[in-house]
Each structure stands twice: as C-alpha cells, then as structure tokens.
Short mmCIF file of C-alpha atoms and ligand atoms in Angstrom, two decimals:
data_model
loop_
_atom_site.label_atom_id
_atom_site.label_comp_id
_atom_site.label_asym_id
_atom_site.label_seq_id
_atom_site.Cartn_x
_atom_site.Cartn_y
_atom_site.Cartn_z
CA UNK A 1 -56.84 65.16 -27.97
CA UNK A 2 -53.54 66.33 -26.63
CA UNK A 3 -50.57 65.09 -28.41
CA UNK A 4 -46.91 65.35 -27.83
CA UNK A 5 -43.73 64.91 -30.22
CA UNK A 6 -39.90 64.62 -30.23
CA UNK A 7 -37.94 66.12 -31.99
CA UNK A 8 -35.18 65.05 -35.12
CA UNK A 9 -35.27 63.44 -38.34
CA UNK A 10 -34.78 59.77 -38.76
CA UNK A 11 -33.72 59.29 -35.78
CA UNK A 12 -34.14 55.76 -33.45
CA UNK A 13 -36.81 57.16 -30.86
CA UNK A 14 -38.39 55.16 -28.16
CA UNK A 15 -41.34 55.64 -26.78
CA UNK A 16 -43.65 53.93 -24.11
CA UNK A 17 -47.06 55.52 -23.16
CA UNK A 18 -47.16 53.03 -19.52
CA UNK A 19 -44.39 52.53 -17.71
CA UNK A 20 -41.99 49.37 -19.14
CA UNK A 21 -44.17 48.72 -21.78
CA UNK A 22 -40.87 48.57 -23.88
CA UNK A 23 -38.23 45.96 -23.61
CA UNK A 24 -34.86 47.13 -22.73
CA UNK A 25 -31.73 45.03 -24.36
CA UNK A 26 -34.11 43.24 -26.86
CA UNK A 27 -36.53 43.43 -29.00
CA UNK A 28 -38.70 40.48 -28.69
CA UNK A 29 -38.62 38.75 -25.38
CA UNK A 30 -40.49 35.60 -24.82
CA UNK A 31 -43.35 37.41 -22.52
CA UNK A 32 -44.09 41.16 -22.97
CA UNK A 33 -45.08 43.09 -20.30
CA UNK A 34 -48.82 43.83 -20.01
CA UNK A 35 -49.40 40.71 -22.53
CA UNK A 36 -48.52 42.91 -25.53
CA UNK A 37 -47.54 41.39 -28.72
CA UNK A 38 -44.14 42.27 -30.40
CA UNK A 39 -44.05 43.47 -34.03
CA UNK A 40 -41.73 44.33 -36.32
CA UNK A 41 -42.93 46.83 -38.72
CA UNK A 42 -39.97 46.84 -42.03
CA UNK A 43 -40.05 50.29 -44.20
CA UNK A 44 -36.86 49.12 -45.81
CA UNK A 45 -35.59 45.74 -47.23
CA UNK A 46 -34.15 43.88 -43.93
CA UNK A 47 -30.47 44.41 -46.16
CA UNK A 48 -30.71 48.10 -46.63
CA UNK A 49 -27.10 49.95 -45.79
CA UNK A 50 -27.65 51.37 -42.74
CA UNK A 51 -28.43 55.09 -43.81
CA UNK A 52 -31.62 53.65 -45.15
CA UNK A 53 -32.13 51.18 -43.01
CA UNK A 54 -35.88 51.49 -41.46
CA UNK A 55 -38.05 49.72 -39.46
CA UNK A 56 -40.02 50.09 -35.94
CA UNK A 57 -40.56 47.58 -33.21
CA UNK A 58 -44.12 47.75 -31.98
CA UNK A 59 -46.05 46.47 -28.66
CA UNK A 60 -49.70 46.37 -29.11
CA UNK A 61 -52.61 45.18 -27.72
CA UNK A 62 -53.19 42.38 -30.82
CA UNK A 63 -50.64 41.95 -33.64
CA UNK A 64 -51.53 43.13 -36.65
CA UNK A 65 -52.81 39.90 -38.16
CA UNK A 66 -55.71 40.53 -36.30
CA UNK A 67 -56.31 44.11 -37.43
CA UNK A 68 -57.30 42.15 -40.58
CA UNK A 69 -60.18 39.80 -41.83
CA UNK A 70 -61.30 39.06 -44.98
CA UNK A 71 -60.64 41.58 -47.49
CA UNK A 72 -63.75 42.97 -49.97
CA UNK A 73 -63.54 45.30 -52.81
CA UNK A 74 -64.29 48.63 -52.10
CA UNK A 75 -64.64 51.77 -54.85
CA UNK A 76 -62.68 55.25 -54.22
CA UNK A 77 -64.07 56.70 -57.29
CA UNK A 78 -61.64 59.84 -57.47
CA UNK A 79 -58.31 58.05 -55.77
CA UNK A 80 -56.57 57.13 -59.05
CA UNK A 81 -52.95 55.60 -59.66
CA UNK A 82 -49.84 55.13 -61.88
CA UNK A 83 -49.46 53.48 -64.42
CA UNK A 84 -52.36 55.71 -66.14
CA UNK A 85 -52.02 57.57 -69.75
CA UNK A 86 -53.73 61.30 -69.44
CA UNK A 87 -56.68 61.12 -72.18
CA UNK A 88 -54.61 60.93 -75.72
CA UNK A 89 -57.34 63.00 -77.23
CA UNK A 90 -57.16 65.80 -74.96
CA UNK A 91 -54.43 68.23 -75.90
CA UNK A 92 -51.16 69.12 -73.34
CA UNK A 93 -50.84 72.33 -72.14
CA UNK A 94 -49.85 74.38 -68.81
CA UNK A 95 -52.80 74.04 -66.88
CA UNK A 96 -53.95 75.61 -63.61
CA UNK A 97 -56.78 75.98 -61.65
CA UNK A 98 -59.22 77.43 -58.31
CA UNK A 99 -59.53 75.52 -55.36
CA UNK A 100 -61.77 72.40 -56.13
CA UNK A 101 -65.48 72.55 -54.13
CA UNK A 102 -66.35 71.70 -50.86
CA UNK A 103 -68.08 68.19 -50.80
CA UNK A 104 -72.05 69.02 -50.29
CA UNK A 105 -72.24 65.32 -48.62
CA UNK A 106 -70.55 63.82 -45.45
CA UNK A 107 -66.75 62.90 -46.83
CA UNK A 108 -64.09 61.87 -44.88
CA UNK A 109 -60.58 62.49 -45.79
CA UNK A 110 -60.14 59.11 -47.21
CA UNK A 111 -63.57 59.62 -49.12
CA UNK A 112 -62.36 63.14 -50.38
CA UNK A 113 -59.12 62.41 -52.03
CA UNK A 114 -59.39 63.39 -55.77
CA UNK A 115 -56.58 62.61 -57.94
CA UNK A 116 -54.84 65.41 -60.11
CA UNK A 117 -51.88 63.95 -62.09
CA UNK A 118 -50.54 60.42 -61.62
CA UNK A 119 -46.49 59.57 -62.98
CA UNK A 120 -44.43 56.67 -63.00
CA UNK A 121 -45.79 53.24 -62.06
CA UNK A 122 -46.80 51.94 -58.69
CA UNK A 123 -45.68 48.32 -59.52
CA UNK A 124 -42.51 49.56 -59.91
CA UNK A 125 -42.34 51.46 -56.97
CA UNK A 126 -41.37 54.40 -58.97
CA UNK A 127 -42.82 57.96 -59.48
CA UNK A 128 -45.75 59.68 -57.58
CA UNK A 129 -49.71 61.12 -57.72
CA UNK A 130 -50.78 64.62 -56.69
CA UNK A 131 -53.83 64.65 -55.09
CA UNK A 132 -56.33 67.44 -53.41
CA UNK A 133 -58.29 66.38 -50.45
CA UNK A 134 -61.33 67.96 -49.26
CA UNK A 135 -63.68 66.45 -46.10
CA UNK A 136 -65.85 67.35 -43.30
CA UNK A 137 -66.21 64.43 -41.17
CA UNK A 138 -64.04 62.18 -38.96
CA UNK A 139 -63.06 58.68 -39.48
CA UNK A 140 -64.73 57.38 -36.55
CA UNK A 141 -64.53 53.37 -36.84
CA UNK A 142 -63.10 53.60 -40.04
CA UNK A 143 -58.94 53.10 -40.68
CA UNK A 144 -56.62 53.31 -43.51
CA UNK A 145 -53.50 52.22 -44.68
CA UNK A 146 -51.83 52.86 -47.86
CA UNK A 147 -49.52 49.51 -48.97
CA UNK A 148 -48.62 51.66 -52.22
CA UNK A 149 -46.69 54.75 -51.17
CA UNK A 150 -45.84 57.06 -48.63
CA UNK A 151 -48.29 59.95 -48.53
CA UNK A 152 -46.62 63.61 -47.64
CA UNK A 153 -50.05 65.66 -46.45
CA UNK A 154 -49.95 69.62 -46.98
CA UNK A 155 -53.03 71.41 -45.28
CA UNK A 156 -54.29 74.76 -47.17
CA UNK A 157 -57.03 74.78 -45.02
CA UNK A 158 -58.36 73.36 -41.59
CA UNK A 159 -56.24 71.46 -39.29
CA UNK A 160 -55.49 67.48 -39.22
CA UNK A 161 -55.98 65.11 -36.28
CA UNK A 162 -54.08 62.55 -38.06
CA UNK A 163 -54.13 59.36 -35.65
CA UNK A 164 -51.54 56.94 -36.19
CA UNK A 165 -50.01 53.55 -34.95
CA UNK A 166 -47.51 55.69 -33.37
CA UNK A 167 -49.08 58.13 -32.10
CA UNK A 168 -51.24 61.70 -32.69
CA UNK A 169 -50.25 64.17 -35.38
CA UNK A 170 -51.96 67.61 -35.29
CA UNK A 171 -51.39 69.52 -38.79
CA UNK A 172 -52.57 72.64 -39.47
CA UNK A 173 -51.10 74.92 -42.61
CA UNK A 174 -48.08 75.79 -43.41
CA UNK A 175 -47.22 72.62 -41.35
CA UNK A 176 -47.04 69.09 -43.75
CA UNK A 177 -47.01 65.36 -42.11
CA UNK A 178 -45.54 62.43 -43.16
CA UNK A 179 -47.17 59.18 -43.36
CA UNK A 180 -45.24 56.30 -44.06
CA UNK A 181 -46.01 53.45 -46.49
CA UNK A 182 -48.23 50.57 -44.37
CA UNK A 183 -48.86 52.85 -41.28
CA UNK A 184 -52.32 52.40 -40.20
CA UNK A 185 -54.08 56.16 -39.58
CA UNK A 186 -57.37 57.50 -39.03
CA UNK A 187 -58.16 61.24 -39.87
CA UNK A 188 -60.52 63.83 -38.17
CA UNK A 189 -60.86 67.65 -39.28
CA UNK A 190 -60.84 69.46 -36.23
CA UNK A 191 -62.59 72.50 -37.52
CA UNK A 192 -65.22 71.03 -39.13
CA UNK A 193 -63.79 71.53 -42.75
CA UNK A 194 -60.45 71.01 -44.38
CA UNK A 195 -58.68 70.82 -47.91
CA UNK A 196 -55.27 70.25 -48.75
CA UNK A 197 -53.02 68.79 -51.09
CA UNK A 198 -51.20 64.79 -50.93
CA UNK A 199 -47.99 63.98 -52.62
CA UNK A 200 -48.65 60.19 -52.76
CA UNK A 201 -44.74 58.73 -53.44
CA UNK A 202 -44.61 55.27 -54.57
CA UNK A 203 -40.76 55.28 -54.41
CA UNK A 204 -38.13 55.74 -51.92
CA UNK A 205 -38.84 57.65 -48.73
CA UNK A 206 -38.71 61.12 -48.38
CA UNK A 207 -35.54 62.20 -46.72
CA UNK A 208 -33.40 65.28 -46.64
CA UNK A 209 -31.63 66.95 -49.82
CA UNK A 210 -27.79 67.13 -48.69
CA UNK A 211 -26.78 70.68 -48.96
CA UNK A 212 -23.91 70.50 -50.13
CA UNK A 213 -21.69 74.04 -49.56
CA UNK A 214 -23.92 75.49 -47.50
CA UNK A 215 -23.05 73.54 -44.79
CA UNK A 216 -24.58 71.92 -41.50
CA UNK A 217 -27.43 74.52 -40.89
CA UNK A 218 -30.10 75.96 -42.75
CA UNK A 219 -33.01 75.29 -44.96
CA UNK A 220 -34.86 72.21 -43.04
CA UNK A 221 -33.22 71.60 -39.63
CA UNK A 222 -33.57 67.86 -38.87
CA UNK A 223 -34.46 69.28 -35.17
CA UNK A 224 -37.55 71.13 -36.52
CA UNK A 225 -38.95 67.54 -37.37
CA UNK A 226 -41.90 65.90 -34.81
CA UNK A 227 -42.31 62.09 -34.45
CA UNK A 228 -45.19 61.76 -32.18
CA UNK A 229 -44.99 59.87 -28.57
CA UNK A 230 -47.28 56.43 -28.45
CA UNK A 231 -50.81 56.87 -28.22
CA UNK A 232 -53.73 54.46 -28.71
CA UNK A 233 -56.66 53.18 -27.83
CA UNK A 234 -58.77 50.27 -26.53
CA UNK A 235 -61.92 50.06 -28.70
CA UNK A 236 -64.12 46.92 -29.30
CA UNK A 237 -66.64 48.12 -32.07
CA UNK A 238 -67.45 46.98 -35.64
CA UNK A 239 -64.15 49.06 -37.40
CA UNK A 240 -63.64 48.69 -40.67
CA UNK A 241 -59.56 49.11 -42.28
CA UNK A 242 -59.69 50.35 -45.99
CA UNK A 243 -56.64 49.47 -47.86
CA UNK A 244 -54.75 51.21 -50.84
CA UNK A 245 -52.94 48.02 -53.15
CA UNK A 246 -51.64 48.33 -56.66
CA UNK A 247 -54.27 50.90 -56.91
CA UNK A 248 -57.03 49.11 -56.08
CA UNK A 249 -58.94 49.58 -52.54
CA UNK A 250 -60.04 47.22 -50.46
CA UNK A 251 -61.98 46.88 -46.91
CA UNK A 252 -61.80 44.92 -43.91
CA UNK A 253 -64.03 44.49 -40.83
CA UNK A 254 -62.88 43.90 -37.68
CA UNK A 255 -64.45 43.74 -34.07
CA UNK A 256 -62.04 46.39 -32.11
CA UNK A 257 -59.51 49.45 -32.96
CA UNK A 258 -56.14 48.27 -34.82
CA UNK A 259 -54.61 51.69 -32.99
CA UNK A 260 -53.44 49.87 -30.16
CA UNK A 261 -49.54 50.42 -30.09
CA UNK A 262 -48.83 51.13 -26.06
CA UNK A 263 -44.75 51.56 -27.23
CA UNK A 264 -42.34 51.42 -29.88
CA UNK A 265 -39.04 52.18 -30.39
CA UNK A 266 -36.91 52.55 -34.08
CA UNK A 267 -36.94 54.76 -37.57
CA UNK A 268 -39.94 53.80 -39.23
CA UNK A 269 -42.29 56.61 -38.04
CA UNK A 270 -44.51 59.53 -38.75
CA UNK A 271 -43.80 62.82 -38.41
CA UNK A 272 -44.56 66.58 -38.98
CA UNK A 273 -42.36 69.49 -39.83
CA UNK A 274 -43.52 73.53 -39.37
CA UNK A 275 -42.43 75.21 -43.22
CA UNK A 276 -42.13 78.52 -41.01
CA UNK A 277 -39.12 76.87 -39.64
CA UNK A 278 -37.14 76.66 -42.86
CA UNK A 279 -34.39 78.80 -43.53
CA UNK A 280 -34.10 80.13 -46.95
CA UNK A 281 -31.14 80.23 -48.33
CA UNK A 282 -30.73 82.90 -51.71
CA UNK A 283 -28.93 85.79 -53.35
CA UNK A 284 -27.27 88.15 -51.57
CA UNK A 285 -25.65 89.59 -54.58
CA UNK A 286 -27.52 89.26 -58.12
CA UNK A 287 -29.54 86.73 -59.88
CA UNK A 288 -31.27 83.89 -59.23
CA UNK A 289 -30.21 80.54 -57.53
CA UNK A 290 -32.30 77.60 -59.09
CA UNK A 291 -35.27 76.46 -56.95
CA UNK A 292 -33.63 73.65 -55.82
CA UNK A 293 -32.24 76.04 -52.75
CA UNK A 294 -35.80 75.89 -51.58
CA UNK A 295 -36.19 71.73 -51.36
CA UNK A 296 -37.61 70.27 -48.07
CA UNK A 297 -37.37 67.45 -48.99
CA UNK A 298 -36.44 65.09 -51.19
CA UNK A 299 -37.37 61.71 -52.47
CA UNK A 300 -34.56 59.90 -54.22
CA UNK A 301 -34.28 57.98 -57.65
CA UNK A 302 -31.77 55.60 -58.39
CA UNK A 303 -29.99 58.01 -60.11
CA UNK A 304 -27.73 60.83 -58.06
CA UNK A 305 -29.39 64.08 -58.31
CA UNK A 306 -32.04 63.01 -60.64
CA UNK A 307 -35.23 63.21 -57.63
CA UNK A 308 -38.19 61.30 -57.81
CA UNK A 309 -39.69 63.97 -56.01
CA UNK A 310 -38.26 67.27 -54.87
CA UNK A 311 -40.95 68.96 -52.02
CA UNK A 312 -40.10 72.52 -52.58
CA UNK A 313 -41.42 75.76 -50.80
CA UNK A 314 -41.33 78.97 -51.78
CA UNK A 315 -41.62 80.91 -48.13
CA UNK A 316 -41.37 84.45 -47.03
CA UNK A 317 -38.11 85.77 -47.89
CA UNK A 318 -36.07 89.07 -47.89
CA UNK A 319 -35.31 89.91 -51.68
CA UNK A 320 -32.30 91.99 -52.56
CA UNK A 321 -30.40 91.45 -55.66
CA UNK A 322 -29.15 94.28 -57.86
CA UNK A 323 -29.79 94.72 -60.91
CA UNK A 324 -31.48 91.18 -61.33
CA UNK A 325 -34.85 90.27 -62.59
CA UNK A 326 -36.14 89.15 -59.38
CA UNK A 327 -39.26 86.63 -60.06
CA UNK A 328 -38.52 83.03 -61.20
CA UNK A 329 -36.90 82.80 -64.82
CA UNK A 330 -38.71 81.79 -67.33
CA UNK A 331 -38.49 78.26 -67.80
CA UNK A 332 -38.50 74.41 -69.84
CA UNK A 333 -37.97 71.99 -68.10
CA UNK A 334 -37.18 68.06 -67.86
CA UNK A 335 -38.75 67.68 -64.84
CA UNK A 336 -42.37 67.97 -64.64
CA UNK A 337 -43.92 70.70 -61.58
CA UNK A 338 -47.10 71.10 -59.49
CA UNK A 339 -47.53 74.14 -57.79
CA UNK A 340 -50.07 74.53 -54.85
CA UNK A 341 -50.42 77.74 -52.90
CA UNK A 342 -51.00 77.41 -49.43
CA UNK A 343 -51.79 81.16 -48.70
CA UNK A 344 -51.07 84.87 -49.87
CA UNK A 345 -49.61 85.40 -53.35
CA UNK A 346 -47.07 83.34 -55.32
CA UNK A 347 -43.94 86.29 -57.04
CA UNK A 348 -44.60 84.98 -60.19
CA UNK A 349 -48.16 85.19 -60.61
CA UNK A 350 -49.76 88.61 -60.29
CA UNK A 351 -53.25 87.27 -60.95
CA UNK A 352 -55.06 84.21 -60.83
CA UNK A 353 -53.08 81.44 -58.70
CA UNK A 354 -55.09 81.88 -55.72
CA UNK A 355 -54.84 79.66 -51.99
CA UNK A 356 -56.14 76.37 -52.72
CA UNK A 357 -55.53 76.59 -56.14
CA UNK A 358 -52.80 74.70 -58.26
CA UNK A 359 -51.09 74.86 -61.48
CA UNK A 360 -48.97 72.27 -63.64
CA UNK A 361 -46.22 72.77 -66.21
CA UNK A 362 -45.13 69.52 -67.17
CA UNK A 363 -42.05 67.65 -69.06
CA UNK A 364 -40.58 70.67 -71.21
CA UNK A 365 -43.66 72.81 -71.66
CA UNK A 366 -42.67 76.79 -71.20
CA UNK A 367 -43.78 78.57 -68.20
CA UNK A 368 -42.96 82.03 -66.26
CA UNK A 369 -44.04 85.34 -64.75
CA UNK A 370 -47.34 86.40 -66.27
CA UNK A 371 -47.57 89.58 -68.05
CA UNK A 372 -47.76 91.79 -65.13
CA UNK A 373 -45.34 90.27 -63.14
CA UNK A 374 -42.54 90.79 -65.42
CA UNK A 375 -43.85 94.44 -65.67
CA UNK A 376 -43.53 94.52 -62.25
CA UNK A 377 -40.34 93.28 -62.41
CA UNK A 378 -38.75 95.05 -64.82
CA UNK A 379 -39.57 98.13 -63.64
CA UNK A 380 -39.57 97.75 -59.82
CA UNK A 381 -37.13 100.28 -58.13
CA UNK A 382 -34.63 97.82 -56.80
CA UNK A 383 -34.05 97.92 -52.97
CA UNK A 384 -34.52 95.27 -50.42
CA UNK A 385 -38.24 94.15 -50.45
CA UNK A 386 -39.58 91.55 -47.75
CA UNK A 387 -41.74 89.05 -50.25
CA UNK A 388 -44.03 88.17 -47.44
CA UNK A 389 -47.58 87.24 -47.09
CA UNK A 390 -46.65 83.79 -49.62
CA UNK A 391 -45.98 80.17 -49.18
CA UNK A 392 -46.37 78.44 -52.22
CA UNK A 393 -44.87 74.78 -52.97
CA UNK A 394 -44.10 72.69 -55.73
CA UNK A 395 -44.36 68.62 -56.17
CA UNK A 396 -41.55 68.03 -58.76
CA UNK A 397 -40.91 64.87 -60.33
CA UNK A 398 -38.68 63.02 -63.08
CA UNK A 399 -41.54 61.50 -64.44
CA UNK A 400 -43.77 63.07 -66.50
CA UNK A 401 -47.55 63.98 -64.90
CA UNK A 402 -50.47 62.87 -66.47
CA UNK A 403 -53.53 64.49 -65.79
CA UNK A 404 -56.53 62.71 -64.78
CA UNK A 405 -60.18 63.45 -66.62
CA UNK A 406 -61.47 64.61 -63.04
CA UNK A 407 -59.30 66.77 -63.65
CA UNK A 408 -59.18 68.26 -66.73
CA UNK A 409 -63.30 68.03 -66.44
CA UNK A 410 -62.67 70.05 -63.26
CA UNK A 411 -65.09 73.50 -63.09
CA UNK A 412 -62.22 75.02 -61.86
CA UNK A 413 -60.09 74.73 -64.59
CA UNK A 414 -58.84 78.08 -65.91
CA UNK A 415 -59.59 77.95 -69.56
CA UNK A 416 -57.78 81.28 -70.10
CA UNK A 417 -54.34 80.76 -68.39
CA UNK A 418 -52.25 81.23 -71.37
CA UNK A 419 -53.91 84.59 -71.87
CA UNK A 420 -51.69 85.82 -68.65
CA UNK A 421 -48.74 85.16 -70.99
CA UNK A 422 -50.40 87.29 -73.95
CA UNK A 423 -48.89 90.62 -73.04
CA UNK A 424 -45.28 89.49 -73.08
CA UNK A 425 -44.67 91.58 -76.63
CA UNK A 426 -42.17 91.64 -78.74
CA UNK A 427 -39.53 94.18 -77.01
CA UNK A 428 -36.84 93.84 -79.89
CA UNK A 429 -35.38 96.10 -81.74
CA UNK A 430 -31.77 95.43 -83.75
CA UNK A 431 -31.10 98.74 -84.47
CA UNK A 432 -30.71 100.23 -80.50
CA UNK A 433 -28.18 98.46 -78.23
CA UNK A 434 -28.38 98.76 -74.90
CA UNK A 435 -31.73 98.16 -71.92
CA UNK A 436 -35.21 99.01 -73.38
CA UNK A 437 -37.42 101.31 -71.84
FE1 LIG B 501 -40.17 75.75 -63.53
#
C-alpha cells in the first residue's frame, strides 16, 4: 500500500483523503460532510500550556464508541508491565544478550512482543518497558490500541506496515515510528519476517531534547519528521480490537474496521523519523562529550533535565580527537541503559554485541569498553577515522530496569559477559610517572 507523509514535528497538520471531508472554521459542525462523525481524540489534559497541548480532530465513518463492544479478557503471555520487582532471588548484574528466536508458529506483532525490563509504574504514568518484537504474519481483522503508553517502534529487521487511524506508516531500519498512547493500529511485516525493539513510555510524550548552545540546527531536524496523510478503509467483517490497560489485555469484537478516519486535522499524531538523518554533533578537539549529544529524543520527567526516557543513537560518525581515548568512558551511572544494535558494530564492544542483540547496565552498576576495545584504543594511531558501518541505540531511563524471568531465562543470555572485562589488568605502577606502554 502506498503511503504518503508531511513533514515537521508537532506540528497542527490537516489532512483530508476526499475532497471537504474536513471542516474549515470549526471543528464540529452540526452535519459533516459525507455523514462522518466528528471526534476529538485528547493526548494531553484539555488545560495543558500550549507547548504541550495535544489533541486531533477526527472524521470517520463511525465514532469510536462503536469501534468497541463488550470487552473479554485476553492473555499476552510475554507483554509484561510496571509496577513489577525483577526476581529478588536472582542476582543483578550487567547483562546482555543474542537476538531472541524467530517464532516457529504464526505470531503477529502484537502476539510477538516479549518484555525485557519493565521501570516505574504504569498507574502512575511514570517510567517505561523495553520490549523485543518478533512476528511473521499480518494483523488482518485484528486491531490494537495501547491505553497505557506511547510505544516508540525501532526495526532491526524487516520493514513495518504500521496502519493507523491517521494514516499508513512504512518503517524499515534505521527508521523508528511513533505511536501515540490510544491510537488504534494494525501491523503487517512486509517481508514476511521482522524483529525489532519497543520503548513502551508510560509517561509524558516523546518530544525533542532542546539543544541548548548548539543552536537551531543539528542532531534531529523537526523537518526530518513524517506524520502520515489520512488513509482508511471500509471493511464490514468480524474484527476484533485488543486493548493494553493497567497491564492487563483485553479484546473486543466488532462487525467492521475501526480504521475509518477519511480526515483529521491537529497534534496528536503518528509519525516516523529516518536516524540517517541525524546530525551528530561531537569533538572536534579532544575528549569525549557525554552521550547525551546523541539524544533523539526525549521523554520528559517532572523534573528539568532528569528524562524519563532519553532515545539515544549512536550513528556513523567521523572521529578525530587528539590524544583522547576515543570509545565511551567507562562508566556508573544513576540512570539505568538498554542498548540495542540495529546493525554493524557498536565502538565499545569488540566482540559479542551483535544486530539484534541487546545489553543492560542498570542503576550504578560499572560498564565500558571490553578488553579489546580499550586495547584498541589505547594503542590506535590517532588520525581521523570514519566509525561507520554502526547504529546502535540506547533506551535510558531514571528509573531503575527490572528484568523480567523471560528474560533472564532467555537462551540467549550471555552467561560470560563479564569475562570481556577480564583482561582489563592492573597497569599500575607507583614507581614510573608518566603514559604506560
Ligand atoms: Fe553508560
């Protein structure tokens, strides 16, 4: 299915897929044309200042009261949600892993979510969940929406038909969508297979990090954002819309599609954004900026500077500093961070963080370069080098993540990652000043 976007963050688009489908001057007049319902769709407390002020007008076929019967329980055995408490007997540690498996069974990508880590507490509306998803079959009748959080979808592999009120979202890697909280989507893998990682964010939206002196350009452009142009469709077949609340799931049936927006117009929208088109900002000089330079976006708290969630990549990029170790610091930290590579090779990891994989260094627990990288590093003739071939990212939150027992019973667990650490010897010796060889 074709699909077609415009361009900008946040912005108030409109959009009508036949001609005055949307009302000009108002929002709700007492007829609509083509006997479409009006619907206001609220992201945002109606007394939200203006900057974060969201919500969509929407003209559909049926409002969405009918896109709804009956709700039934219905299990999502590996979809799991804050509040949850990682297993108290299992020790902590800095964890990674391989790619999870294929499914061997027909799984959709609501069907395929698997939950990694979980922090902070959905009833609260604070904190997040990272997730993997793996799947091999469309949604066909079948329709989701999540009432708990705002997912933020990053393909590794296979690309995303992600059908939404609002329109079609294709998303292949190293591009990410944005679904917002309540949207109603359906999901098909175009090429047959597909895995990829979900930052589920039960707090404020995502929006951009301000960049303070850098200026009005670089890192994400808000014009490198795509909100896609109304599409729908006019379906009467048994449909059933599955429902994420408090952590529980629930199903609906329903005689006919609920994707039947023919226009909209406002702020409260979907959208993708292309991580190629990020412009790194870094040294020019010596050392190392923190990673924060690297933040797509960002997810607020209440607190200034203190993120809910940072979305950080870590793209191709030209390195040049002199005389600077060159790879990411080694590192505690308050804020806990999941790494995911999408492809190639992550600089601080010379061995075993491969595509698909992920790792996790949580609330204060020491991580770094691996034994070879820092030999690498330290002994690497200086000159500009183009890191290339890499696009890693990192889900970073103020909450600490716990890890779920899918997880941690996960096959793919490396039970040998601190061993990569093992060869960082003791270089120290009091009696000779100066660098060691
Ligand atoms: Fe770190």
């Amino acid at each position: 299915m074709s699909e077609a976007y415009m361009p900008g963050f946040g912005n108030d688009f409109e959009t009508e897929s036949l001609p005055n489908a949307l009302p000009q001057g108002q929002n709700s007049p007492q007829k609509c044309n083509y006997g479409l319902y009006a619907e206001q769709l609220s992201g945002s407390p109606f007394t939200a200042p203006r900057g974060t002020n969201e919500r969509s007008w929407l003209y559909r076929i049926r409002p969405s009261v009918r896109h709804t019967s009956h709700f039934s329980v219905h299990e999502n055995t590996h979809w799991k949600t804050g509040p949850h408490i990682s297993d108290p007997t299992v020790p902590i540690g800095q964890l990674r892993w391989n790619p999870v498996p294929m499914p061997n069974k027909k799984t959709t990508f609501i069907e395929g979510v698997r939950t990694m880590t979980t922090a902070g507490d959905v009833h609260t509306q604070v904190g997040m969940a990272t997730h993997v998803y793996v799947c091999n079959t469309a949604m066909v009748d079948d329709y989701f929406f999540n009432a708990d959080a705002e997912l933020l979808i990053v393909p590794q592999l296979g690309t995303l038909e992600i059908f939404t009120e609002m329109g079609r979202i294709n998303v292949e890697p190293l591009e990410i969508a944005i679904i917002p909280r309540g949207m109603i989507f359906q999901v098909s893998p175009v090429d047959g297979e597909a895995r990829g990682y979900i930052c589920e964010n039960y707090g404020a939206k995502f929006t951009l990090p301000d960049r303070g002196p850098i200026g009005a350009n670089c890192l994400a452009n808000p014009r490198d954002f795509k909100t896609p142009v109304a599409a729908w469709e006019d379906k009467e077949t048994d449909c059933r819309v599955h429902v994420k609340w408090c952590g529980n799931f629930y199903v609906t049936e329903i005689g006919h599609s609920p994707l039947d927006v023919i226009a909209w117009h406002g702020n409260y929208a979907p959208y993708k954004y292309d991580l190629r088109t990020f412009s790194p900002v870094g040294a020019i000089l010596f050392d190392h900026p923190d990673p924060s330079i690297f933040t797509v976006l960002t997810a607020p708290s209440g607190e200034e500077g203190t993120a809910n969630i940072d979305f950080v990549i870590f793209p191709p990029r030209w390195m040049v500093a002199e005389h600077t170790f060159r790879p990411p610091w080694y590192h505690r930290n308050i804020m806990s961070e999941f790494m995911g590579l999408i492809h190639g090779q992550y600089d601080a990891k010379e061995e075993g963080f491969v595509p698909g994989g992920m790792s996790l260094h949580n609330m204060m627990l020491p991580h770094g370069p691996d034994t070879m990288g820092f030999e690498k590093a330290t002994s690497a003739e200086l000159a500009p080098v183009k890191l290339d071939n890499t696009m890693a990212f990192m889900f970073e939150t103020r909450f600490p993540q716990h890890v779920t027992s899918y997880a941690m019973d996960l096959e793919t667990l490396h039970t040998d990652y601190l061993d990569y650490w093992k060869g960082l010897k003791k270089r120290f010796d009091g009696t000779i000043e100066g660098n060691w060889d």
